[in-house]
Amino acid sequence: MEPTVGVLALQGDFAEHLSVLTRLGVPALDVRRRDQLERVAALIMPGGESTTISRLLLQFGLFEPLRERALAGMPVWGTCAGAILLAREVRTLDRPSLGLMDMVVDRNAFGRQIDSFEADVEIEGIGGGPVRAVFIRAPIFTDVGPQARVLGRLADGTVVAVRQGNLLATSFHPELTDDTRVHERFLELAGVRPARGETAVARAGR
Ligand code: GLN
């Protein structure tokens, strides 16, 4: 049986991630409890509100177990708020982050006038042209340290995708577009093969 991929389902747009995984034919589980976390081979942390997700992680007793599993090698991908929680240091977050990735994050750093925008971004390791990236009150990754690797930037150099071993962070929301390539890349990193459904690679070949 294929390993199950979890989506942290405390708050935010977890349903959209679950639906992409289902479309790719990957067994997926919404994770709210510790026993559910124990059953998954990899985890996606969705976008939403990082202060709320951090509070609920603590309240639901998931904060330390999640941190420990990630440190033990479980693949984890954070999108937007999820990515904020992976960082070593977060400016203007009044709650703890998991502190797993060697980078600093500035929350809501794009400023009010561009609360939401889209851009084409080339991501290292993803072929077939740039990804259309949707940013919603997105954070900016700064001070990416030697442990981590920048995978994608905006035209002005702003870092929007970072990988550190088993950990992946994107400040944008691939789950809000029809392009499944970033999900497929994460699944590849996690050693999970999409079982059925039409992959982006198959679509691009048409
Ligand atoms: N601004 C949110 C935060 O700081 C993140 C927004 C998002 O996940 N789309 O938590």
PDB file of C-alpha atoms and ligand atoms in Angstrom:
ATOM      1  CA  MET A   1       0.000   0.000   0.000  1.00  0.00           C
ATOM      2  CA  GLU A   2       1.143   3.509  -0.790  1.00  0.00           C
ATOM      3  CA  PRO A   3       2.154   5.555   2.253  1.00  0.00           C
ATOM      4  CA  THR A   4      -0.384   8.097   3.457  1.00  0.00           C
ATOM      5  CA  VAL A   5       0.346  11.798   3.131  1.00  0.00           C
ATOM      6  CA  GLY A   6      -1.085  13.952   5.902  1.00  0.00           C
ATOM      7  CA  VAL A   7      -2.381  17.496   5.709  1.00  0.00           C
ATOM      8  CA  LEU A   8      -2.395  19.424   8.971  1.00  0.00           C
ATOM      9  CA  ALA A   9      -6.071  20.328   9.334  1.00  0.00           C
ATOM     10  CA  LEU A  10      -6.247  22.658  12.337  1.00  0.00           C
ATOM     11  CA  GLN A  11      -6.972  25.833  10.353  1.00  0.00           C
ATOM     12  CA  GLY A  12      -6.449  27.236   6.877  1.00  0.00           C
ATOM     13  CA  ASP A  13      -6.822  25.829   3.371  1.00  0.00           C
ATOM     14  CA  PHE A  14      -6.141  22.173   4.154  1.00  0.00           C
ATOM     15  CA  ALA A  15      -9.142  21.021   2.085  1.00  0.00           C
ATOM     16  CA  GLU A  16      -7.525  22.316  -1.113  1.00  0.00           C
ATOM     17  CA  HIS A  17      -4.330  20.348  -0.420  1.00  0.00           C
ATOM     18  CA  LEU A  18      -6.344  17.208   0.350  1.00  0.00           C
ATOM     19  CA  SER A  19      -8.184  17.596  -2.914  1.00  0.00           C
ATOM     20  CA  VAL A  20      -4.946  17.898  -4.935  1.00  0.00           C
ATOM     21  CA  LEU A  21      -3.586  14.756  -3.256  1.00  0.00           C
ATOM     22  CA  THR A  22      -6.819  12.905  -4.019  1.00  0.00           C
ATOM     23  CA  ARG A  23      -6.653  14.070  -7.635  1.00  0.00           C
ATOM     24  CA  LEU A  24      -3.131  12.654  -7.819  1.00  0.00           C
ATOM     25  CA  GLY A  25      -4.385   9.359  -6.408  1.00  0.00           C
ATOM     26  CA  VAL A  26      -2.362   9.599  -3.216  1.00  0.00           C
ATOM     27  CA  PRO A  27      -3.858   8.274   0.047  1.00  0.00           C
ATOM     28  CA  ALA A  28      -4.343  11.421   2.139  1.00  0.00           C
ATOM     29  CA  LEU A  29      -5.371  12.066   5.726  1.00  0.00           C
ATOM     30  CA  ASP A  30      -6.433  15.242   7.507  1.00  0.00           C
ATOM     31  CA  VAL A  31      -4.337  15.423  10.658  1.00  0.00           C
ATOM     32  CA  ARG A  32      -5.731  16.903  13.860  1.00  0.00           C
ATOM     33  CA  ARG A  33      -4.620  14.368  16.441  1.00  0.00           C
ATOM     34  CA  ARG A  34      -1.403  12.773  17.509  1.00  0.00           C
ATOM     35  CA  ASP A  35      -2.422   9.248  16.462  1.00  0.00           C
ATOM     36  CA  GLN A  36      -3.189  10.587  12.967  1.00  0.00           C
ATOM     37  CA  LEU A  37       0.216  12.255  12.804  1.00  0.00           C
ATOM     38  CA  GLU A  38       1.788   8.912  13.661  1.00  0.00           C
ATOM     39  CA  ARG A  39       0.072   7.259  10.680  1.00  0.00           C
ATOM     40  CA  VAL A  40       1.364   9.571   7.963  1.00  0.00           C
ATOM     41  CA  ALA A  41       4.635   9.264   6.065  1.00  0.00           C
ATOM     42  CA  ALA A  42       4.798  12.938   5.098  1.00  0.00           C
ATOM     43  CA  LEU A  43       2.948  16.102   6.055  1.00  0.00           C
ATOM     44  CA  ILE A  44       1.743  19.270   4.353  1.00  0.00           C
ATOM     45  CA  MET A  45       1.160  22.340   6.510  1.00  0.00           C
ATOM     46  CA  PRO A  46      -1.328  24.597   4.721  1.00  0.00           C
ATOM     47  CA  GLY A  47      -1.728  28.336   4.447  1.00  0.00           C
ATOM     48  CA  GLY A  48      -3.935  30.140   6.897  1.00  0.00           C
ATOM     49  CA  GLU A  49      -3.044  32.167   9.949  1.00  0.00           C
ATOM     50  CA  SER A  50       0.278  31.175  11.459  1.00  0.00           C
ATOM     51  CA  THR A  51      -0.491  32.557  14.935  1.00  0.00           C
ATOM     52  CA  THR A  52      -3.672  30.469  15.079  1.00  0.00           C
ATOM     53  CA  ILE A  53      -2.039  27.323  13.714  1.00  0.00           C
ATOM     54  CA  SER A  54       0.818  27.654  16.218  1.00  0.00           C
ATOM     55  CA  ARG A  55      -1.660  28.065  19.083  1.00  0.00           C
ATOM     56  CA  LEU A  56      -3.698  25.043  17.950  1.00  0.00           C
ATOM     57  CA  LEU A  57      -0.577  22.904  17.494  1.00  0.00           C
ATOM     58  CA  LEU A  58       0.226  23.536  21.156  1.00  0.00           C
ATOM     59  CA  GLN A  59      -3.380  23.086  22.286  1.00  0.00           C
ATOM     60  CA  PHE A  60      -3.825  19.797  20.404  1.00  0.00           C
ATOM     61  CA  GLY A  61      -0.506  18.430  21.699  1.00  0.00           C
ATOM     62  CA  LEU A  62       0.944  18.259  18.190  1.00  0.00           C
ATOM     63  CA  PHE A  63       3.707  20.832  18.438  1.00  0.00           C
ATOM     64  CA  GLU A  64       6.493  18.670  19.891  1.00  0.00           C
ATOM     65  CA  PRO A  65       5.484  15.386  18.168  1.00  0.00           C
ATOM     66  CA  LEU A  66       5.477  17.159  14.790  1.00  0.00           C
ATOM     67  CA  ARG A  67       8.848  18.770  15.498  1.00  0.00           C
ATOM     68  CA  GLU A  68      10.314  15.447  16.555  1.00  0.00           C
ATOM     69  CA  ARG A  69       9.061  13.595  13.474  1.00  0.00           C
ATOM     70  CA  ALA A  70      10.388  16.306  11.176  1.00  0.00           C
ATOM     71  CA  LEU A  71      13.767  16.164  12.935  1.00  0.00           C
ATOM     72  CA  ALA A  72      13.711  12.390  12.503  1.00  0.00           C
ATOM     73  CA  GLY A  73      13.355  12.871   8.734  1.00  0.00           C
ATOM     74  CA  MET A  74       9.630  12.982   7.952  1.00  0.00           C
ATOM     75  CA  PRO A  75       9.136  15.099   4.814  1.00  0.00           C
ATOM     76  CA  VAL A  76       7.220  18.280   5.646  1.00  0.00           C
ATOM     77  CA  TRP A  77       6.081  20.986   3.228  1.00  0.00           C
ATOM     78  CA  GLY A  78       4.768  24.289   4.500  1.00  0.00           C
ATOM     79  CA  THR A  79       2.831  26.659   2.237  1.00  0.00           C
ATOM     80  CA  CYS A  80       2.586  30.284   3.358  1.00  0.00           C
ATOM     81  CA  ALA A  81       1.472  30.145   7.032  1.00  0.00           C
ATOM     82  CA  GLY A  82       2.814  26.575   7.118  1.00  0.00           C
ATOM     83  CA  ALA A  83       6.154  27.816   5.808  1.00  0.00           C
ATOM     84  CA  ILE A  84       6.232  30.561   8.443  1.00  0.00           C
ATOM     85  CA  LEU A  85       5.975  27.904  11.148  1.00  0.00           C
ATOM     86  CA  LEU A  86       8.944  25.961   9.772  1.00  0.00           C
ATOM     87  CA  ALA A  87      11.380  28.866  10.101  1.00  0.00           C
ATOM     88  CA  ARG A  88      14.093  29.237  12.695  1.00  0.00           C
ATOM     89  CA  GLU A  89      13.060  32.814  13.372  1.00  0.00           C
ATOM     90  CA  VAL A  90       9.844  34.673  12.555  1.00  0.00           C
ATOM     91  CA  ARG A  91       9.578  38.426  12.830  1.00  0.00           C
ATOM     92  CA  THR A  92       6.308  39.541  14.411  1.00  0.00           C
ATOM     93  CA  LEU A  93       4.999  36.146  15.443  1.00  0.00           C
ATOM     94  CA  ASP A  94       3.950  36.227  19.080  1.00  0.00           C
ATOM     95  CA  ARG A  95       3.977  32.428  19.332  1.00  0.00           C
ATOM     96  CA  PRO A  96       6.661  29.824  18.806  1.00  0.00           C
ATOM     97  CA  SER A  97       7.561  28.502  15.370  1.00  0.00           C
ATOM     98  CA  LEU A  98       8.799  24.940  14.942  1.00  0.00           C
ATOM     99  CA  GLY A  99      12.283  26.335  14.237  1.00  0.00           C
ATOM    100  CA  LEU A 100      13.226  23.623  11.763  1.00  0.00           C
ATOM    101  CA  MET A 101      14.530  25.534   8.755  1.00  0.00           C
ATOM    102  CA  ASP A 102      17.598  27.726   8.599  1.00  0.00           C
ATOM    103  CA  MET A 103      15.858  30.919   7.502  1.00  0.00           C
ATOM    104  CA  VAL A 104      14.199  34.024   8.876  1.00  0.00           C
ATOM    105  CA  VAL A 105      10.657  34.925   7.876  1.00  0.00           C
ATOM    106  CA  ASP A 106       9.015  38.315   7.689  1.00  0.00           C
ATOM    107  CA  ARG A 107       5.245  37.930   7.970  1.00  0.00           C
ATOM    108  CA  ASN A 108       2.950  39.957   5.718  1.00  0.00           C
ATOM    109  CA  ALA A 109       6.047  41.557   4.299  1.00  0.00           C
ATOM    110  CA  PHE A 110       4.772  42.433   0.841  1.00  0.00           C
ATOM    111  CA  GLY A 111       2.740  45.244   2.348  1.00  0.00           C
ATOM    112  CA  ARG A 112      -0.864  46.145   2.104  1.00  0.00           C
ATOM    113  CA  GLN A 113      -0.954  47.446  -1.445  1.00  0.00           C
ATOM    114  CA  ILE A 114      -0.030  44.031  -2.790  1.00  0.00           C
ATOM    115  CA  ASP A 115      -1.790  41.834  -0.266  1.00  0.00           C
ATOM    116  CA  SER A 116      -2.428  39.348  -3.033  1.00  0.00           C
ATOM    117  CA  PHE A 117      -0.751  38.909  -6.386  1.00  0.00           C
ATOM    118  CA  GLU A 118       0.376  36.278  -8.843  1.00  0.00           C
ATOM    119  CA  ALA A 119       3.731  35.767 -10.527  1.00  0.00           C
ATOM    120  CA  ASP A 120       5.506  33.218 -12.707  1.00  0.00           C
ATOM    121  CA  VAL A 121       8.328  31.577 -10.783  1.00  0.00           C
ATOM    122  CA  GLU A 122      10.935  29.085 -11.974  1.00  0.00           C
ATOM    123  CA  ILE A 123      11.459  26.444  -9.303  1.00  0.00           C
ATOM    124  CA  GLU A 124      14.667  24.428  -9.246  1.00  0.00           C
ATOM    125  CA  GLY A 125      13.866  20.764  -9.788  1.00  0.00           C
ATOM    126  CA  ILE A 126      10.551  21.453 -11.518  1.00  0.00           C
ATOM    127  CA  GLY A 127      10.622  21.211 -15.295  1.00  0.00           C
ATOM    128  CA  GLY A 128       8.088  22.341 -17.863  1.00  0.00           C
ATOM    129  CA  GLY A 129       8.345  26.100 -17.377  1.00  0.00           C
ATOM    130  CA  PRO A 130       7.586  28.460 -14.514  1.00  0.00           C
ATOM    131  CA  VAL A 131       4.915  27.823 -11.914  1.00  0.00           C
ATOM    132  CA  ARG A 132       2.091  30.367 -11.627  1.00  0.00           C
ATOM    133  CA  ALA A 133       2.457  31.337  -7.977  1.00  0.00           C
ATOM    134  CA  VAL A 134      -0.422  32.800  -5.963  1.00  0.00           C
ATOM    135  CA  PHE A 135       0.596  34.997  -3.025  1.00  0.00           C
ATOM    136  CA  ILE A 136      -1.934  35.905  -0.311  1.00  0.00           C
ATOM    137  CA  ARG A 137      -0.623  38.099   2.512  1.00  0.00           C
ATOM    138  CA  ALA A 138       2.521  36.138   1.941  1.00  0.00           C
ATOM    139  CA  PRO A 139       5.672  36.107   4.044  1.00  0.00           C
ATOM    140  CA  ILE A 140       9.166  36.842   2.738  1.00  0.00           C
ATOM    141  CA  PHE A 141      12.004  34.439   3.452  1.00  0.00           C
ATOM    142  CA  THR A 142      15.207  36.244   4.388  1.00  0.00           C
ATOM    143  CA  ASP A 143      18.594  35.200   5.763  1.00  0.00           C
ATOM    144  CA  VAL A 144      18.456  31.737   4.223  1.00  0.00           C
ATOM    145  CA  GLY A 145      21.398  30.055   5.934  1.00  0.00           C
ATOM    146  CA  PRO A 146      23.913  27.511   4.625  1.00  0.00           C
ATOM    147  CA  GLN A 147      21.793  24.577   5.779  1.00  0.00           C
ATOM    148  CA  ALA A 148      18.982  25.528   3.402  1.00  0.00           C
ATOM    149  CA  ARG A 149      18.823  25.994  -0.360  1.00  0.00           C
ATOM    150  CA  VAL A 150      16.874  28.600  -2.305  1.00  0.00           C
ATOM    151  CA  LEU A 151      14.741  26.935  -5.008  1.00  0.00           C
ATOM    152  CA  GLY A 152      12.847  29.902  -6.375  1.00  0.00           C
ATOM    153  CA  ARG A 153      12.845  33.701  -6.478  1.00  0.00           C
ATOM    154  CA  LEU A 154      10.698  36.481  -7.852  1.00  0.00           C
ATOM    155  CA  ALA A 155      12.183  38.669 -10.593  1.00  0.00           C
ATOM    156  CA  ASP A 156      13.368  41.157  -7.933  1.00  0.00           C
ATOM    157  CA  GLY A 157      15.275  38.429  -6.090  1.00  0.00           C
ATOM    158  CA  THR A 158      12.748  37.853  -3.290  1.00  0.00           C
ATOM    159  CA  VAL A 159      13.065  34.257  -2.104  1.00  0.00           C
ATOM    160  CA  VAL A 160       9.772  32.329  -2.351  1.00  0.00           C
ATOM    161  CA  ALA A 161      10.800  28.649  -2.212  1.00  0.00           C
ATOM    162  CA  VAL A 162      13.373  26.979   0.029  1.00  0.00           C
ATOM    163  CA  ARG A 163      14.384  23.389   0.696  1.00  0.00           C
ATOM    164  CA  GLN A 164      16.359  21.952   3.558  1.00  0.00           C
ATOM    165  CA  GLY A 165      16.712  18.189   3.226  1.00  0.00           C
ATOM    166  CA  ASN A 166      13.308  16.708   4.033  1.00  0.00           C
ATOM    167  CA  LEU A 167      11.738  20.144   4.494  1.00  0.00           C
ATOM    168  CA  LEU A 168      10.177  22.342   1.828  1.00  0.00           C
ATOM    169  CA  ALA A 169       8.774  25.855   2.197  1.00  0.00           C
ATOM    170  CA  THR A 170       6.883  27.942  -0.345  1.00  0.00           C
ATOM    171  CA  SER A 171       5.498  31.386   0.444  1.00  0.00           C
ATOM    172  CA  PHE A 172       2.851  30.875  -2.252  1.00  0.00           C
ATOM    173  CA  HIS A 173      -0.123  28.525  -2.670  1.00  0.00           C
ATOM    174  CA  PRO A 174       0.225  25.789  -5.329  1.00  0.00           C
ATOM    175  CA  GLU A 175      -2.968  24.173  -3.979  1.00  0.00           C
ATOM    176  CA  LEU A 176      -4.984  27.105  -5.376  1.00  0.00           C
ATOM    177  CA  THR A 177      -4.070  26.474  -9.007  1.00  0.00           C
ATOM    178  CA  ASP A 178      -4.620  23.529 -11.347  1.00  0.00           C
ATOM    179  CA  ASP A 179      -0.876  23.004 -11.671  1.00  0.00           C
ATOM    180  CA  THR A 180       0.082  20.019  -9.533  1.00  0.00           C
ATOM    181  CA  ARG A 181       3.824  20.107 -10.185  1.00  0.00           C
ATOM    182  CA  VAL A 182       4.902  21.428  -6.765  1.00  0.00           C
ATOM    183  CA  HIS A 183       2.787  18.747  -5.055  1.00  0.00           C
ATOM    184  CA  GLU A 184       4.361  16.155  -7.335  1.00  0.00           C
ATOM    185  CA  ARG A 185       7.824  17.475  -6.474  1.00  0.00           C
ATOM    186  CA  PHE A 186       7.071  17.185  -2.764  1.00  0.00           C
ATOM    187  CA  LEU A 187       5.743  13.651  -3.240  1.00  0.00           C
ATOM    188  CA  GLU A 188       8.938  12.767  -5.087  1.00  0.00           C
ATOM    189  CA  LEU A 189      10.984  14.188  -2.219  1.00  0.00           C
ATOM    190  CA  ALA A 190       8.821  12.122   0.143  1.00  0.00           C
ATOM    191  CA  GLY A 191       9.276   8.981  -1.950  1.00  0.00           C
ATOM    192  CA  VAL A 192       5.544   8.717  -2.715  1.00  0.00           C
ATOM    193  CA  ARG A 193       4.496   8.053  -6.301  1.00  0.00           C
ATOM    194  CA  PRO A 194       1.171   9.470  -7.537  1.00  0.00           C
ATOM    195  CA  ALA A 195      -0.882   6.325  -8.169  1.00  0.00           C
ATOM    196  CA  ARG A 196      -3.448   7.561 -10.626  1.00  0.00           C
ATOM    197  CA  GLY A 197      -4.909  10.717 -12.012  1.00  0.00           C
ATOM    198  CA  GLU A 198      -3.449  12.973 -14.594  1.00  0.00           C
ATOM    199  CA  THR A 199      -0.110  14.422 -13.592  1.00  0.00           C
ATOM    200  CA  ALA A 200       1.115  17.782 -14.799  1.00  0.00           C
ATOM    201  CA  VAL A 201       3.873  16.020 -16.691  1.00  0.00           C
ATOM    202  CA  ALA A 202       1.283  13.977 -18.598  1.00  0.00           C
ATOM    203  CA  ARG A 203      -0.748  17.114 -19.319  1.00  0.00           C
ATOM    204  CA  ALA A 204       2.298  18.991 -20.582  1.00  0.00           C
ATOM    205  CA  GLY A 205       2.938  16.193 -23.082  1.00  0.00           C
ATOM    206  CA  ARG A 206      -0.362  16.812 -24.852  1.00  0.00           C
TER     207      ARG A 206
HETATM  208  N1  GLN B   1      -0.392  36.225   6.644  1.00  0.00           N
HETATM  209  C1  GLN B   1      -0.586  34.889   7.137  1.00  0.00           C
HETATM  210  C2  GLN B   1       0.232  34.641   8.394  1.00  0.00           C
HETATM  211  O1  GLN B   1       1.082  35.398   8.710  1.00  0.00           O
HETATM  212  C3  GLN B   1      -0.236  33.856   6.097  1.00  0.00           C
HETATM  213  C4  GLN B   1      -1.165  33.981   4.919  1.00  0.00           C
HETATM  214  C5  GLN B   1      -1.396  32.705   4.180  1.00  0.00           C
HETATM  215  O2  GLN B   1      -1.134  31.610   4.667  1.00  0.00           O
HETATM  216  N2  GLN B   1      -1.971  32.846   3.018  1.00  0.00           N
HETATM  217  O3  GLN B   1       0.000  33.683   9.062  1.00  0.00           O
END
